[in-house]
Tab-separated table of C-alpha atoms in Angstrom:
chain	number	residue	atom	x	y	z
C	8	MET	CA	81.383	-46.031	0.945
C	9	PRO	CA	78.766	-46.814	3.556
C	10	ALA	CA	75.699	-44.554	3.551
C	11	PRO	CA	75.963	-41.755	6.069
C	12	ALA	CA	73.945	-42.180	9.274
C	13	PRO	CA	70.770	-40.095	9.394
C	14	ALA	CA	71.341	-36.769	11.050
C	15	ARG	CA	70.143	-36.519	14.596
C	16	PRO	CA	67.847	-33.606	15.342
C	17	ARG	CA	69.750	-30.849	16.987
C	18	LEU	CA	68.891	-30.263	20.605
C	19	ASP	CA	68.532	-26.527	20.048
C	20	ARG	CA	65.821	-27.175	17.448
C	21	LEU	CA	63.841	-29.248	19.921
C	22	LEU	CA	64.058	-26.490	22.501
C	23	VAL	CA	63.038	-23.679	20.154
C	24	GLN	CA	59.802	-21.893	21.108
C	25	PRO	CA	56.630	-22.721	19.151
C	26	ARG	CA	55.833	-20.552	16.237
C	27	ARG	CA	54.096	-17.255	17.003
C	28	ALA	CA	50.748	-18.396	15.575
C	29	VAL	CA	50.756	-21.439	17.838
C	30	ARG	CA	51.647	-19.314	20.869
C	31	VAL	CA	48.838	-16.863	20.094
C	32	ALA	CA	46.327	-19.683	19.657
C	33	CYS	CA	47.294	-21.218	22.994
C	34	ALA	CA	47.069	-17.853	24.712
C	35	LEU	CA	43.630	-17.189	23.260
C	36	THR	CA	42.406	-20.604	24.301
C	37	GLY	CA	43.588	-20.003	27.845
C	38	THR	CA	41.963	-16.588	27.928
C	39	ILE	CA	38.649	-17.976	26.707
C	40	VAL	CA	38.703	-20.748	29.301
C	41	ILE	CA	39.464	-18.302	32.125
C	42	ALA	CA	36.823	-15.854	30.911
C	43	SER	CA	34.239	-18.618	30.707
C	44	VAL	CA	34.974	-19.745	34.242
C	45	LEU	CA	34.740	-16.186	35.545
C	46	LEU	CA	31.500	-15.594	33.659
C	47	ILE	CA	29.906	-18.731	35.070
C	48	ALA	CA	31.052	-17.813	38.564
C	49	ALA	CA	29.742	-14.252	38.262
C	50	THR	CA	26.355	-15.113	36.747
C	51	PRO	CA	23.697	-15.203	39.500
C	52	THR	CA	21.682	-18.373	39.737
C	53	VAL	CA	17.930	-18.407	39.340
C	54	ALA	CA	16.212	-18.158	42.712
C	55	SER	CA	13.901	-21.055	43.530
C	56	ALA	CA	10.687	-21.015	45.533
C	57	VAL	CA	12.537	-22.649	48.429
C	58	ASP	CA	15.218	-19.951	48.302
C	59	VAL	CA	12.596	-17.232	48.579
C	60	PHE	CA	9.811	-18.806	50.639
C	61	GLY	CA	11.487	-21.624	52.535
C	62	ALA	CA	10.340	-25.244	52.432
C	63	LEU	CA	7.122	-25.785	50.506
C	64	ARG	CA	4.185	-26.614	52.755
C	65	LEU	CA	2.578	-29.969	53.346
C	66	PRO	CA	-1.195	-30.216	53.899
C	67	GLY	CA	-2.004	-28.760	57.308
C	68	GLU	CA	1.238	-26.815	57.680
C	69	ALA	CA	1.021	-23.085	58.361
C	70	ALA	CA	1.339	-20.853	55.323
C	71	PHE	CA	3.372	-17.666	55.394
C	72	ILE	CA	1.409	-14.415	55.622
C	73	VAL	CA	1.507	-11.662	53.009
C	74	GLY	CA	0.100	-8.250	53.868
C	75	HIS	CA	-2.096	-7.219	50.929
C	76	ARG	CA	-1.168	-3.667	49.917
C	77	GLY	CA	0.415	-3.419	53.366
C	78	ASP	CA	-1.781	-3.716	56.443
C	79	ARG	CA	-5.116	-2.428	55.160
C	80	ALA	CA	-6.795	-3.157	58.489
C	81	GLU	CA	-4.715	-0.428	60.138
C	82	ALA	CA	-3.873	2.133	57.431
C	83	PRO	CA	-4.846	3.130	53.870
C	84	GLU	CA	-3.667	0.676	51.232
C	85	ASN	CA	-0.407	1.136	49.377
C	86	THR	CA	0.682	4.090	51.516
C	87	MET	CA	3.928	4.071	53.439
C	88	ALA	CA	1.932	3.967	56.686
C	89	SER	CA	0.284	0.707	55.641
C	90	LEU	CA	3.374	-0.813	54.048
C	91	GLU	CA	5.695	-0.011	56.954
C	92	LEU	CA	3.277	-1.590	59.437
C	93	ALA	CA	3.310	-4.779	57.385
C	94	MET	CA	7.085	-4.743	56.879
C	95	ASP	CA	7.654	-4.302	60.617
C	96	ASP	CA	5.459	-7.271	61.570
C	97	LEU	CA	5.471	-9.654	58.607
C	98	ALA	CA	8.018	-11.461	56.476
C	99	TYR	CA	6.159	-10.513	53.271
C	100	VAL	CA	4.286	-7.486	52.023
C	101	GLU	CA	2.470	-7.119	48.706
C	102	THR	CA	2.069	-3.953	46.668
C	103	ASP	CA	1.191	-2.768	43.157
C	104	VAL	CA	3.232	-0.708	40.694
C	105	GLN	CA	2.183	1.496	37.799
C	106	LEU	CA	4.091	4.072	35.772
C	107	SER	CA	3.367	7.772	35.938
C	108	ARG	CA	3.143	9.781	32.721
C	109	ASP	CA	6.838	10.636	33.052
C	110	GLY	CA	7.834	6.996	33.591
C	111	VAL	CA	8.272	6.896	37.382
C	112	PRO	CA	7.109	3.666	39.106
C	113	VAL	CA	4.566	4.477	41.835
C	114	LEU	CA	2.505	2.306	44.166
C	115	PHE	CA	-1.162	2.232	43.238
C	116	HIS	CA	-3.689	-0.499	42.499
C	117	ASP	CA	-6.772	0.798	40.701
C	118	THR	CA	-7.114	1.657	37.044
C	119	THR	CA	-8.273	5.168	37.971
C	120	LEU	CA	-7.398	7.364	40.949
C	121	GLU	CA	-11.031	8.077	41.855
C	122	ARG	CA	-11.722	5.599	44.677
C	123	ILE	CA	-8.649	6.621	46.657
C	124	THR	CA	-8.072	10.267	45.748
C	125	GLY	CA	-11.277	11.478	44.115
C	126	ASP	CA	-9.445	12.257	40.864
C	127	ARG	CA	-11.039	10.534	37.856
C	128	ARG	CA	-7.835	10.345	35.823
C	129	THR	CA	-5.443	7.370	35.650
C	130	VAL	CA	-1.938	7.118	37.095
C	131	GLY	CA	-0.503	7.252	33.584
C	132	GLU	CA	-2.175	10.577	32.851
C	133	LEU	CA	-0.263	12.446	35.560
C	134	ASP	CA	3.404	13.192	36.189
C	135	VAL	CA	4.834	11.979	39.473
C	136	THR	CA	4.856	15.502	40.939
C	137	GLU	CA	1.124	15.772	40.230
C	138	LEU	CA	0.447	12.350	41.720
C	139	ARG	CA	2.354	13.268	44.876
C	140	ARG	CA	0.032	16.219	45.468
C	141	LEU	CA	-3.028	13.960	45.743
C	142	ASP	CA	-4.325	12.870	49.151
C	143	ALA	CA	-4.263	9.063	49.359
C	144	GLY	CA	-5.328	8.796	53.017
C	145	ALA	CA	-8.315	11.061	53.706
C	146	TRP	CA	-10.743	8.508	52.214
C	147	TYR	CA	-9.667	6.028	54.906
C	148	ASP	CA	-9.985	8.216	58.005
C	149	ARG	CA	-9.049	11.656	59.306
C	150	ASP	CA	-5.938	10.408	61.058
C	151	HIS	CA	-4.380	9.419	57.717
C	152	ALA	CA	-5.346	12.504	55.741
C	153	GLY	CA	-2.350	13.772	53.814
C	154	GLU	CA	-0.846	10.363	53.057
C	155	ARG	CA	0.787	10.405	49.627
C	156	ILE	CA	1.122	7.912	46.802
C	157	PRO	CA	4.609	6.465	47.330
C	158	THR	CA	7.180	5.937	44.634
C	159	LEU	CA	8.679	2.474	44.242
C	160	ASP	CA	12.060	3.989	45.094
C	161	GLU	CA	10.704	5.236	48.428
C	162	PHE	CA	9.186	1.845	49.227
C	163	LEU	CA	12.334	-0.107	48.332
C	164	ALA	CA	14.447	2.170	50.528
C	165	ALA	CA	12.178	1.333	53.485
C	166	LEU	CA	12.281	-2.363	52.608
C	167	ALA	CA	16.083	-2.331	52.476
C	168	ASP	CA	16.151	-0.954	56.037
C	169	ARG	CA	14.298	-4.055	57.296
C	170	GLU	CA	16.581	-7.028	56.781
C	171	SER	CA	13.933	-9.700	57.363
C	172	ALA	CA	11.224	-8.193	55.135
C	173	ARG	CA	10.491	-9.253	51.573
C	174	ALA	CA	8.054	-7.962	48.985
C	175	LEU	CA	5.781	-9.244	46.254
C	176	VAL	CA	5.527	-6.442	43.703
C	177	GLU	CA	2.743	-6.698	41.150
C	178	LEU	CA	3.356	-5.015	37.818
C	179	LYS	CA	-0.100	-3.868	36.750
C	180	ALA	CA	-1.225	-4.405	33.138
C	181	ASP	CA	1.299	-4.920	30.306
C	182	TRP	CA	4.928	-3.777	30.622
C	183	ARG	CA	7.525	-3.479	27.873
C	184	PRO	CA	11.127	-4.638	28.456
C	185	ASP	CA	12.410	-1.058	28.741
C	186	GLU	CA	9.762	-0.310	31.382
C	187	VAL	CA	10.684	-3.464	33.297
C	188	ARG	CA	14.317	-2.314	33.302
C	189	THR	CA	13.262	0.791	35.241
C	190	VAL	CA	11.945	-1.392	38.068
C	191	LEU	CA	14.885	-3.790	37.991
C	192	HIS	CA	17.335	-0.901	38.151
C	193	LEU	CA	15.729	0.291	41.402
C	194	ILE	CA	15.748	-3.221	42.874
C	195	GLU	CA	19.435	-3.609	42.054
C	196	ARG	CA	20.297	-0.147	43.378
C	197	HIS	CA	18.803	-1.000	46.755
C	198	GLY	CA	20.476	-4.437	46.847
C	199	LEU	CA	17.161	-6.324	46.936
C	200	ARG	CA	17.578	-8.856	44.121
C	201	GLN	CA	16.701	-11.841	46.323
C	202	ARG	CA	14.118	-10.033	48.471
C	203	VAL	CA	11.718	-8.770	45.823
C	204	VAL	CA	9.519	-11.076	43.748
C	205	LEU	CA	7.835	-9.592	40.692
C	206	GLN	CA	4.364	-10.833	39.828
C	207	SER	CA	1.730	-10.126	37.211
C	208	PHE	CA	-1.466	-11.348	35.592
C	209	SER	CA	0.059	-10.323	32.248
C	210	LEU	CA	1.948	-12.956	30.262
C	211	GLU	CA	3.443	-10.137	28.190
C	212	THR	CA	4.879	-8.591	31.334
C	213	LEU	CA	6.299	-11.865	32.640
C	214	PHE	CA	7.914	-12.603	29.288
C	215	ALA	CA	9.417	-9.105	29.368
C	216	VAL	CA	10.899	-9.784	32.824
C	217	GLN	CA	12.193	-13.145	31.638
C	218	ARG	CA	13.818	-11.507	28.630
C	219	VAL	CA	15.417	-8.657	30.561
C	220	SER	CA	16.409	-10.556	33.730
C	221	PRO	CA	15.754	-14.307	33.685
C	222	THR	CA	17.228	-14.678	37.193
C	223	THR	CA	14.672	-12.342	38.803
C	224	PRO	CA	12.149	-14.402	40.829
C	225	ARG	CA	8.600	-14.012	39.532
C	226	ILE	CA	5.063	-15.253	40.076
C	227	LEU	CA	2.194	-15.709	37.643
C	228	LEU	CA	-1.105	-14.421	38.984
C	229	ILE	CA	-3.965	-16.466	37.565
C	230	ARG	CA	-7.611	-16.751	38.566
C	231	GLU	CA	-7.930	-20.422	37.625
C	232	LEU	CA	-5.136	-22.983	37.718
C	233	PRO	CA	-5.008	-25.341	34.744
C	234	ALA	CA	-5.240	-29.030	35.592
C	235	ASP	CA	-1.553	-29.372	34.655
C	236	PRO	CA	0.191	-26.044	35.309
C	237	VAL	CA	3.736	-27.418	35.207
C	238	PRO	CA	4.410	-26.740	31.476
C	239	MET	CA	3.258	-23.148	31.959
C	240	ALA	CA	5.487	-22.750	35.008
C	241	GLU	CA	8.477	-24.093	33.092
C	242	ARG	CA	7.818	-21.935	30.028
C	243	LEU	CA	7.576	-18.756	32.107
C	244	GLY	CA	10.327	-19.728	34.543
C	245	VAL	CA	8.183	-18.721	37.526
C	246	ILE	CA	8.822	-19.742	41.132
C	247	GLY	CA	5.148	-19.661	42.028
C	248	PHE	CA	1.507	-19.126	41.137
C	249	GLY	CA	-0.834	-16.720	42.887
C	250	THR	CA	-4.429	-17.830	42.564
C	251	THR	CA	-7.830	-18.069	44.257
C	252	ALA	CA	-8.916	-20.443	47.001
C	253	ALA	CA	-11.663	-21.736	44.708
C	254	SER	CA	-9.112	-22.596	42.029
C	255	VAL	CA	-6.890	-24.557	44.414
C	256	SER	CA	-9.895	-26.414	45.852
C	257	ALA	CA	-11.106	-27.256	42.354
C	258	GLU	CA	-7.680	-28.517	41.202
C	259	PRO	CA	-5.821	-29.947	44.235
C	260	GLY	CA	-3.792	-32.113	41.872
C	261	ALA	CA	-2.386	-28.980	40.271
C	262	LEU	CA	-0.976	-27.835	43.603
C	263	GLU	CA	0.596	-31.240	44.178
C	264	ALA	CA	2.128	-31.249	40.698
C	265	LEU	CA	3.636	-27.799	41.230
C	266	HIS	CA	5.111	-28.791	44.589
C	267	GLU	CA	6.706	-31.833	42.976
C	268	VAL	CA	8.723	-29.552	40.691
C	269	GLY	CA	9.483	-27.005	43.425
C	270	VAL	CA	6.948	-24.311	42.488
C	271	ALA	CA	5.016	-22.529	45.240
C	272	VAL	CA	1.295	-21.738	45.360
C	273	LEU	CA	-0.110	-18.619	47.046
C	274	CYS	CA	-3.778	-17.659	47.459
C	275	TYR	CA	-5.269	-14.171	47.325
C	276	THR	CA	-7.071	-12.311	48.965
C	277	LEU	CA	-8.393	-14.366	51.890
C	278	ASN	CA	-9.916	-12.676	54.935
C	279	SER	CA	-11.976	-15.330	56.737
C	280	HIS	CA	-11.211	-18.256	59.044
C	281	GLU	CA	-13.106	-20.562	56.702
C	282	ARG	CA	-10.936	-19.684	53.720
C	283	TRP	CA	-7.742	-19.858	55.766
C	284	GLN	CA	-8.696	-23.325	56.975
C	285	GLU	CA	-9.640	-24.468	53.477
C	286	VAL	CA	-6.332	-23.587	51.820
C	287	SER	CA	-4.163	-24.562	54.802
C	288	ALA	CA	-5.621	-28.064	54.705
C	289	LEU	CA	-4.542	-28.334	51.058
C	290	GLY	CA	-0.974	-27.200	51.721
C	291	VAL	CA	-0.941	-23.722	50.186
C	292	ASP	CA	2.400	-22.010	50.802
C	293	GLY	CA	1.295	-18.415	51.286
C	294	ILE	CA	-1.892	-16.516	52.103
C	295	ILE	CA	-2.339	-12.934	50.920
C	296	THR	CA	-4.729	-11.105	53.248
C	297	ASP	CA	-6.123	-7.729	54.245
C	298	GLN	CA	-6.187	-8.957	57.862
C	299	PRO	CA	-2.584	-10.000	58.591
C	300	SER	CA	-2.850	-9.582	62.378
C	301	ASP	CA	-6.018	-11.683	62.544
C	302	LEU	CA	-4.474	-14.358	60.324
C	303	ASP	CA	-1.355	-14.409	62.488
C	304	ALA	CA	-3.485	-14.905	65.614
C	305	TRP	CA	-5.515	-17.611	63.883
C	306	LEU	CA	-2.384	-19.476	62.836
C	307	ALA	CA	-0.973	-19.217	66.352
C	308	ALA	CA	-4.154	-20.800	67.707
C	309	THR	CA	-4.578	-23.495	65.072
C	310	ALA	CA	-0.971	-24.333	64.212
C	311	PRO	CA	1.049	-24.301	67.447
C	312	GLY	CA	4.700	-23.487	67.013
C	313	THR	CA	4.175	-20.937	64.255
């Protein structure tokens, strides 16, 4: 007898659903792909210097103005009176943050309270309620007697009310990651992620910010620029350097190298026409000053169209 023809596969076997393990694997793969796409879409991108400061300056172009501790020419530094004047008139205001004994971020520059309030203790030795009782304006003039040391929360609320204002917030000394989170929580709560730049002289602090929130824009404050600052900028993930006029004049190639990789350069704290002219000719992006109104008038006279 002839050999029987091989059996044809039954159509119902071809149409049977894949085994359960295969179905589960496919479902998991799809879920992972969708989750990955959503995660990428939801993760905020790192702000660049151009995002925050606009186009980087060429030599001779007008720098943006930053009010140092507010407008110190018109009101006592780091008080709401000074900071609100600067926020009303300028695109950028600079202030300093320290932690009270009970962990509340407050605006104050000096190591001790003595110069401003007459109290010889430090910010960290007093609770926020004790700090708020001190007079931070009488040293300046009688009209500002009774001004208080603001909390960061109070300052950020005022900043949020001014849509065009931005802030450079210096974290004084060394901050741990958990302390940095306190500041970042306030920034997020007020919806100011892209309008507040954190800055510090402390590498420990900047690494803490990078660890806790790598997308937060930040600046390294440094008294002398290295000849090649680009590797440092890349390691820290900063969008800018804040430095002295003397440093920029001594290392003009450093400024050019930073601009080539999209990193801004700001100079502090410049209060004379000679210094303004010096750094503007080199193409510095921002000038931090105690005399913002005078600098604004000088720029209007020397750089028409600003």
